Amino acid sequence: MMREERRGRIRFFEDNARTRSGGIDVGKFPVHHFIFDHSEPPLENWPIRIDFTGDDEWLPGCYRFRQRSNTFAVEFVKRGNFHFQQNRRSYRVEPGGVFLVRHGEDSEMECCDCDYALKRTLALTGPMVGPLLTSLGLDRVDVLTPAAPEKLDALFDRAAGLLAGDAADKQQESAALAFRLLLMLAEENNQADTPEILQRILRYLEARLDQPVSIGELAGEFRLSQATLRRLFRKHLGESPVDFLIRRRMETAMRLLRLTEQPVKWIAFQVGYAGALYFSAEFRKFTGESPSAFRKRSQFGE
């Protein structure tokens, strides 16, 4: 989505060894009506909490990007539509849709095909956010369409009221609301048009990204024929089981290369490859560059 002709117009908001973000404004837009958590004492030590929330007004031409995002944010589209890109996948998100800006990932968003767009934003922070996303199956989700958007609206309203107030139990309520939001998103994701057997298979594979898994073993584990297994993946995910597993391993490797200083050999082992050479060849095939080149570009914004 990011085009060469934009580079001279982009204003950078954060640019350091870990995170790079910036964008293009149109006049005063986008306008962020955010409420931040200014609790006293601070809530930094809580395992999960709401960092900020509020409404976000956009006009055509407004653009934002994040590299190695240091934020997990739930973006709930209310009016207009947004073009969202993450993990090399692009989406058009209509009113009622949700897109997730995930920690450690590269993402871009812009208002498209409308005169005015409005979304609600809620950002979570804390050391338990990542593990909870993984355990709930949300760590690989980019976009959702809630069946009951009014429930999500009510949760956003409650979060805004909490951060704006001075409740004595703000710490507990912030953690409870954050957890409730993730449970709500996970439930919506599980109710999507994905058979329960496929959800179980995906959880099984996610837990074994560091282990060799053959199609025959996978089919046997779930008492399916290999042909049925392939049909499930093609119909609901648009890719084969092997392609899914490679993609998830490469996405995990990309995250580790961005966020850690561990050697390539260690990362290869973490995503199921016995040797760095074969892993590097697969990584180059997937991304078009070597692991070391990807790490250098990601860390220094080249």
One Martini backbone bead per residue (centre of mass of N, CA, C, O) as a GRO file, in nm:
protein
  302
    1MET     BB    1   0.055   0.064  -0.017
    2MET     BB    2   0.322   0.192  -0.012
    3ARG     BB    3   0.447   0.469  -0.187
    4GLU     BB    4   0.697   0.647  -0.323
    5GLU     BB    5   0.542   0.932  -0.342
    6ARG     BB    6   0.506   0.950  -0.015
    7ARG     BB    7   0.777   0.991   0.133
    8GLY     BB    8   0.790   1.316   0.138
    9ARG     BB    9   0.503   1.327   0.320
   10ILE     BB   10   0.605   1.182   0.562
   11ARG     BB   11   0.544   1.162   0.908
   12PHE     BB   12   0.728   1.111   1.199
   13PHE     BB   13   0.666   0.980   1.536
   14GLU     BB   14   0.847   0.708   1.539
   15ASP     BB   15   1.217   0.641   1.574
   16ASN     BB   16   1.362   0.330   1.634
   17ALA     BB   17   1.491   0.016   1.700
   18ARG     BB   18   1.177  -0.096   1.730
   19THR     BB   19   1.000   0.160   1.629
   20ARG     BB   20   0.793   0.262   1.343
   21SER     BB   21   0.617   0.573   1.270
   22GLY     BB   22   0.353   0.713   1.049
   23GLY     BB   23   0.229   0.979   0.813
   24ILE     BB   24  -0.069   1.135   0.673
   25ASP     BB   25  -0.212   1.446   0.657
   26VAL     BB   26  -0.539   1.627   0.650
   27GLY     BB   27  -0.481   1.867   0.797
   28LYS     BB   28  -0.624   1.770   1.104
   29PHE     BB   29  -0.618   1.496   0.978
   30PRO     BB   30  -0.646   1.290   1.201
   31VAL     BB   31  -0.879   1.269   1.471
   32HIS     BB   32  -0.801   1.221   1.822
   33HIS     BB   33  -1.027   1.093   2.085
   34PHE     BB   34  -0.833   1.031   2.341
   35ILE     BB   35  -0.805   0.816   2.633
   36PHE     BB   36  -0.588   0.798   2.896
   37ASP     BB   37  -0.396   0.636   3.131
   38HIS     BB   38  -0.376   0.824   3.463
   39SER     BB   39  -0.306   0.661   3.697
   40GLU     BB   40  -0.313   0.669   4.068
   41PRO     BB   41  -0.129   0.464   4.044
   42PRO     BB   42   0.021   0.313   3.817
   43LEU     BB   43  -0.046   0.019   3.587
   44GLU     BB   44   0.219  -0.123   3.472
   45ASN     BB   45   0.210  -0.405   3.655
   46TRP     BB   46  -0.010  -0.509   3.496
   47PRO     BB   47  -0.082  -0.775   3.285
   48ILE     BB   48  -0.358  -0.616   3.207
   49ARG     BB   49  -0.470  -0.329   3.005
   50ILE     BB   50  -0.586  -0.013   2.939
   51ASP     BB   51  -0.439   0.249   2.763
   52PHE     BB   52  -0.654   0.334   2.527
   53THR     BB   53  -0.935   0.543   2.403
   54GLY     BB   54  -1.143   0.615   2.105
   55ASP     BB   55  -1.197   0.833   1.855
   56ASP     BB   56  -1.156   0.835   1.476
   57GLU     BB   57  -1.093   1.077   1.228
   58TRP     BB   58  -1.132   1.063   0.866
   59LEU     BB   59  -0.977   1.126   0.549
   60PRO     BB   60  -0.892   1.139   0.249
   61GLY     BB   61  -0.533   1.056   0.263
   62CYS     BB   62  -0.508   0.925   0.512
   63TYR     BB   63  -0.210   0.793   0.690
   64ARG     BB   64  -0.076   0.480   0.835
   65PHE     BB   65   0.219   0.343   1.006
   66ARG     BB   66   0.378   0.028   1.123
   67GLN     BB   67   0.684  -0.084   1.273
   68ARG     BB   68   0.696  -0.285   1.511
   69SER     BB   69   0.468  -0.281   1.703
   70ASN     BB   70   0.391  -0.148   2.045
   71THR     BB   71   0.085  -0.228   1.974
   72PHE     BB   72  -0.245  -0.326   2.077
   73ALA     BB   73  -0.527  -0.290   1.850
   74VAL     BB   74  -0.873  -0.203   1.831
   75GLU     BB   75  -1.053  -0.156   1.519
   76PHE     BB   76  -1.373   0.016   1.487
   77VAL     BB   77  -1.591   0.047   1.235
   78LYS     BB   78  -1.852   0.301   1.166
   79ARG     BB   79  -1.747   0.474   0.912
   80GLY     BB   80  -1.695   0.389   0.622
   81ASN     BB   81  -1.355   0.299   0.512
   82PHE     BB   82  -1.076   0.060   0.520
   83HIS     BB   83  -0.737   0.015   0.453
   84PHE     BB   84  -0.571  -0.295   0.539
   85GLN     BB   85  -0.231  -0.395   0.640
   86GLN     BB   86  -0.101  -0.734   0.712
   87ASN     BB   87   0.114  -0.969   0.648
   88ARG     BB   88   0.074  -0.916   0.330
   89ARG     BB   89  -0.232  -0.835   0.385
   90SER     BB   90  -0.542  -0.726   0.241
   91TYR     BB   91  -0.810  -0.493   0.346
   92ARG     BB   92  -1.161  -0.426   0.355
   93VAL     BB   93  -1.323  -0.218   0.599
   94GLU     BB   94  -1.632  -0.208   0.720
   95PRO     BB   95  -1.895  -0.139   0.879
   96GLY     BB   96  -1.851  -0.345   1.175
   97GLY     BB   97  -1.557  -0.380   1.152
   98VAL     BB   98  -1.241  -0.544   1.246
   99PHE     BB   99  -0.905  -0.444   1.331
  100LEU     BB  100  -0.573  -0.577   1.411
  101VAL     BB  101  -0.306  -0.440   1.584
  102ARG     BB  102  -0.007  -0.600   1.614
  103HIS     BB  103   0.244  -0.695   1.794
  104GLY     BB  104   0.539  -0.667   1.590
  105GLU     BB  105   0.400  -0.556   1.341
  106ASP     BB  106   0.319  -0.471   1.012
  107SER     BB  107   0.129  -0.170   0.924
  108GLU     BB  108  -0.160  -0.036   0.735
  109MET     BB  109  -0.363   0.272   0.688
  110GLU     BB  110  -0.671   0.387   0.513
  111CYS     BB  111  -0.880   0.594   0.363
  112CYS     BB  112  -1.160   0.478   0.149
  113ASP     BB  113  -1.419   0.551  -0.061
  114CYS     BB  114  -1.466   0.830   0.111
  115ASP     BB  115  -1.537   1.134   0.285
  116TYR     BB  116  -1.573   0.971   0.567
  117ALA     BB  117  -1.422   0.842   0.877
  118LEU     BB  118  -1.498   0.606   1.153
  119LYS     BB  119  -1.330   0.505   1.456
  120ARG     BB  120  -1.258   0.274   1.712
  121THR     BB  121  -1.023   0.272   1.986
  122LEU     BB  122  -0.834  -0.006   2.152
  123ALA     BB  123  -0.571  -0.037   2.387
  124LEU     BB  124  -0.338  -0.281   2.489
  125THR     BB  125  -0.154  -0.386   2.786
  126GLY     BB  126   0.091  -0.615   2.880
  127PRO     BB  127   0.239  -0.931   2.937
  128MET     BB  128  -0.048  -1.100   2.869
  129VAL     BB  129  -0.139  -1.039   2.580
  130GLY     BB  130   0.015  -1.241   2.404
  131PRO     BB  131  -0.068  -1.513   2.542
  132LEU     BB  132  -0.374  -1.465   2.501
  133LEU     BB  133  -0.381  -1.451   2.196
  134THR     BB  134  -0.275  -1.737   2.156
  135SER     BB  135  -0.484  -1.903   2.331
  136LEU     BB  136  -0.736  -1.762   2.154
  137GLY     BB  137  -0.646  -1.731   1.838
  138LEU     BB  138  -0.549  -1.404   1.774
  139ASP     BB  139  -0.245  -1.401   1.651
  140ARG     BB  140  -0.379  -1.451   1.332
  141VAL     BB  141  -0.569  -1.199   1.338
  142ASP     BB  142  -0.696  -0.919   1.143
  143VAL     BB  143  -1.016  -0.981   1.084
  144LEU     BB  144  -1.354  -0.882   1.183
  145THR     BB  145  -1.722  -0.971   1.214
  146PRO     BB  146  -1.945  -0.890   1.421
  147ALA     BB  147  -2.263  -1.001   1.521
  148ALA     BB  148  -2.250  -0.788   1.791
  149PRO     BB  149  -2.169  -0.463   1.787
  150GLU     BB  150  -2.314  -0.348   2.044
  151LYS     BB  151  -2.124  -0.486   2.250
  152LEU     BB  152  -1.870  -0.337   2.165
  153ASP     BB  153  -1.972  -0.053   2.215
  154ALA     BB  154  -2.021  -0.090   2.519
  155LEU     BB  155  -1.725  -0.146   2.591
  156PHE     BB  156  -1.609   0.120   2.492
  157ASP     BB  157  -1.777   0.300   2.677
  158ARG     BB  158  -1.672   0.180   2.944
  159ALA     BB  159  -1.372   0.244   2.897
  160ALA     BB  160  -1.401   0.552   2.878
  161GLY     BB  161  -1.529   0.593   3.158
  162LEU     BB  162  -1.299   0.475   3.322
  163LEU     BB  163  -1.059   0.664   3.227
  164ALA     BB  164  -1.220   0.936   3.304
  165GLY     BB  165  -1.219   0.839   3.583
  166ASP     BB  166  -1.196   0.758   3.968
  167ALA     BB  167  -1.196   0.474   4.041
  168ALA     BB  168  -1.092   0.261   4.291
  169ASP     BB  169  -1.110  -0.006   4.076
  170LYS     BB  170  -0.949   0.041   3.804
  171GLN     BB  171  -0.757  -0.195   3.780
  172GLN     BB  172  -0.963  -0.428   3.775
  173GLU     BB  173  -1.148  -0.315   3.548
  174SER     BB  174  -0.937  -0.299   3.324
  175ALA     BB  175  -0.865  -0.599   3.321
  176ALA     BB  176  -1.155  -0.708   3.277
  177LEU     BB  177  -1.211  -0.560   3.007
  178ALA     BB  178  -0.974  -0.670   2.848
  179PHE     BB  179  -1.054  -0.969   2.875
  180ARG     BB  180  -1.341  -0.941   2.756
  181LEU     BB  181  -1.254  -0.851   2.476
  182LEU     BB  182  -1.095  -1.105   2.397
  183LEU     BB  183  -1.330  -1.303   2.433
  184MET     BB  184  -1.516  -1.173   2.225
  185LEU     BB  185  -1.327  -1.205   1.980
  186ALA     BB  186  -1.294  -1.512   2.001
  187GLU     BB  187  -1.592  -1.583   1.964
  188GLU     BB  188  -1.623  -1.454   1.686
  189ASN     BB  189  -1.404  -1.623   1.550
  190ASN     BB  190  -1.537  -1.908   1.617
  191GLN     BB  191  -1.817  -1.826   1.456
  192ALA     BB  192  -1.707  -1.853   1.211
  193ASP     BB  193  -1.655  -2.013   0.893
  194THR     BB  194  -1.530  -2.257   1.100
  195PRO     BB  195  -1.473  -2.552   1.170
  196GLU     BB  196  -1.406  -2.719   1.455
  197ILE     BB  197  -1.189  -2.910   1.337
  198LEU     BB  198  -1.011  -2.680   1.222
  199GLN     BB  199  -0.957  -2.534   1.485
  200ARG     BB  200  -0.807  -2.774   1.614
  201ILE     BB  201  -0.584  -2.796   1.404
  202LEU     BB  202  -0.468  -2.508   1.437
  203ARG     BB  203  -0.393  -2.538   1.735
  204TYR     BB  204  -0.203  -2.775   1.694
  205LEU     BB  205  -0.001  -2.628   1.504
  206GLU     BB  206   0.068  -2.382   1.682
  207ALA     BB  207   0.195  -2.580   1.912
  208ARG     BB  208   0.404  -2.706   1.652
  209LEU     BB  209   0.618  -2.513   1.505
  210ASP     BB  210   0.886  -2.676   1.635
  211GLN     BB  211   0.770  -2.926   1.469
  212PRO     BB  212   0.742  -3.201   1.293
  213VAL     BB  213   0.479  -3.217   1.029
  214SER     BB  214   0.273  -3.433   0.871
  215ILE     BB  215   0.003  -3.508   0.688
  216GLY     BB  216  -0.035  -3.795   0.792
  217GLU     BB  217  -0.025  -3.726   1.095
  218LEU     BB  218  -0.256  -3.520   1.095
  219ALA     BB  219  -0.479  -3.705   0.988
  220GLY     BB  220  -0.450  -3.922   1.212
  221GLU     BB  221  -0.507  -3.741   1.463
  222PHE     BB  222  -0.814  -3.664   1.318
  223ARG     BB  223  -0.943  -3.888   1.138
  224LEU     BB  224  -0.842  -3.822   0.839
  225SER     BB  225  -0.811  -3.770   0.531
  226GLN     BB  226  -0.600  -3.612   0.321
  227ALA     BB  227  -0.818  -3.499   0.133
  228THR     BB  228  -0.997  -3.368   0.351
  229LEU     BB  229  -0.783  -3.185   0.468
  230ARG     BB  230  -0.732  -3.022   0.208
  231ARG     BB  231  -1.023  -2.921   0.169
  232LEU     BB  232  -1.050  -2.757   0.427
  233PHE     BB  233  -0.823  -2.555   0.365
  234ARG     BB  234  -0.917  -2.454   0.087
  235LYS     BB  235  -1.205  -2.356   0.164
  236HIS     BB  236  -1.123  -2.173   0.441
  237LEU     BB  237  -0.803  -2.063   0.357
  238GLY     BB  238  -0.673  -2.099   0.058
  239GLU     BB  239  -0.482  -2.345   0.155
  240SER     BB  240  -0.256  -2.556   0.240
  241PRO     BB  241  -0.119  -2.712   0.503
  242VAL     BB  242   0.173  -2.647   0.421
  243ASP     BB  243   0.136  -2.343   0.366
  244PHE     BB  244   0.038  -2.270   0.646
  245LEU     BB  245   0.287  -2.367   0.806
  246ILE     BB  246   0.494  -2.191   0.665
  247ARG     BB  247   0.366  -1.918   0.719
  248ARG     BB  248   0.369  -1.936   1.033
  249ARG     BB  249   0.673  -1.975   1.057
  250MET     BB  250   0.756  -1.712   0.912
  251GLU     BB  251   0.601  -1.513   1.092
  252THR     BB  252   0.750  -1.595   1.350
  253ALA     BB  253   1.034  -1.533   1.248
  254MET     BB  254   0.987  -1.233   1.192
  255ARG     BB  255   0.927  -1.158   1.485
  256LEU     BB  256   1.200  -1.256   1.605
  257LEU     BB  257   1.380  -1.073   1.430
  258ARG     BB  258   1.262  -0.805   1.536
  259LEU     BB  259   1.255  -0.868   1.877
  260THR     BB  260   1.538  -1.011   1.854
  261GLU     BB  261   1.899  -1.132   1.897
  262GLN     BB  262   1.885  -1.399   1.792
  263PRO     BB  263   2.000  -1.639   1.621
  264VAL     BB  264   1.914  -1.802   1.336
  265LYS     BB  265   1.940  -2.088   1.447
  266TRP     BB  266   1.739  -2.052   1.679
  267ILE     BB  267   1.494  -1.969   1.509
  268ALA     BB  268   1.480  -2.220   1.336
  269PHE     BB  269   1.417  -2.410   1.576
  270GLN     BB  270   1.146  -2.258   1.670
  271VAL     BB  271   1.022  -2.335   1.352
  272GLY     BB  272   1.124  -2.647   1.268
  273TYR     BB  273   1.441  -2.621   1.204
  274ALA     BB  274   1.751  -2.786   1.207
  275GLY     BB  275   1.864  -2.565   0.997
  276ALA     BB  276   1.977  -2.261   0.870
  277LEU     BB  277   1.989  -2.309   0.563
  278TYR     BB  278   1.700  -2.407   0.504
  279PHE     BB  279   1.559  -2.174   0.640
  280SER     BB  280   1.680  -1.947   0.461
  281ALA     BB  281   1.562  -2.050   0.197
  282GLU     BB  282   1.262  -2.031   0.285
  283PHE     BB  283   1.265  -1.733   0.363
  284ARG     BB  284   1.343  -1.622   0.083
  285LYS     BB  285   1.096  -1.739  -0.064
  286PHE     BB  286   0.884  -1.577   0.112
  287THR     BB  287   1.035  -1.265   0.119
  288GLY     BB  288   1.312  -1.211  -0.072
  289GLU     BB  289   1.504  -1.257   0.187
  290SER     BB  290   1.715  -1.272   0.425
  291PRO     BB  291   1.726  -1.280   0.759
  292SER     BB  292   1.946  -1.058   0.793
  293ALA     BB  293   1.815  -0.848   0.602
  294PHE     BB  294   1.548  -0.828   0.747
  295ARG     BB  295   1.657  -0.737   1.022
  296LYS     BB  296   1.798  -0.479   0.929
  297ARG     BB  297   1.551  -0.341   0.801
  298SER     BB  298   1.363  -0.352   1.054
  299GLN     BB  299   1.560  -0.205   1.266
  300PHE     BB  300   1.645   0.051   1.047
  301GLY     BB  301   1.439   0.126   0.811
  302GLU     BB  302   1.540   0.041   0.497
   0.00000   0.00000   0.00000
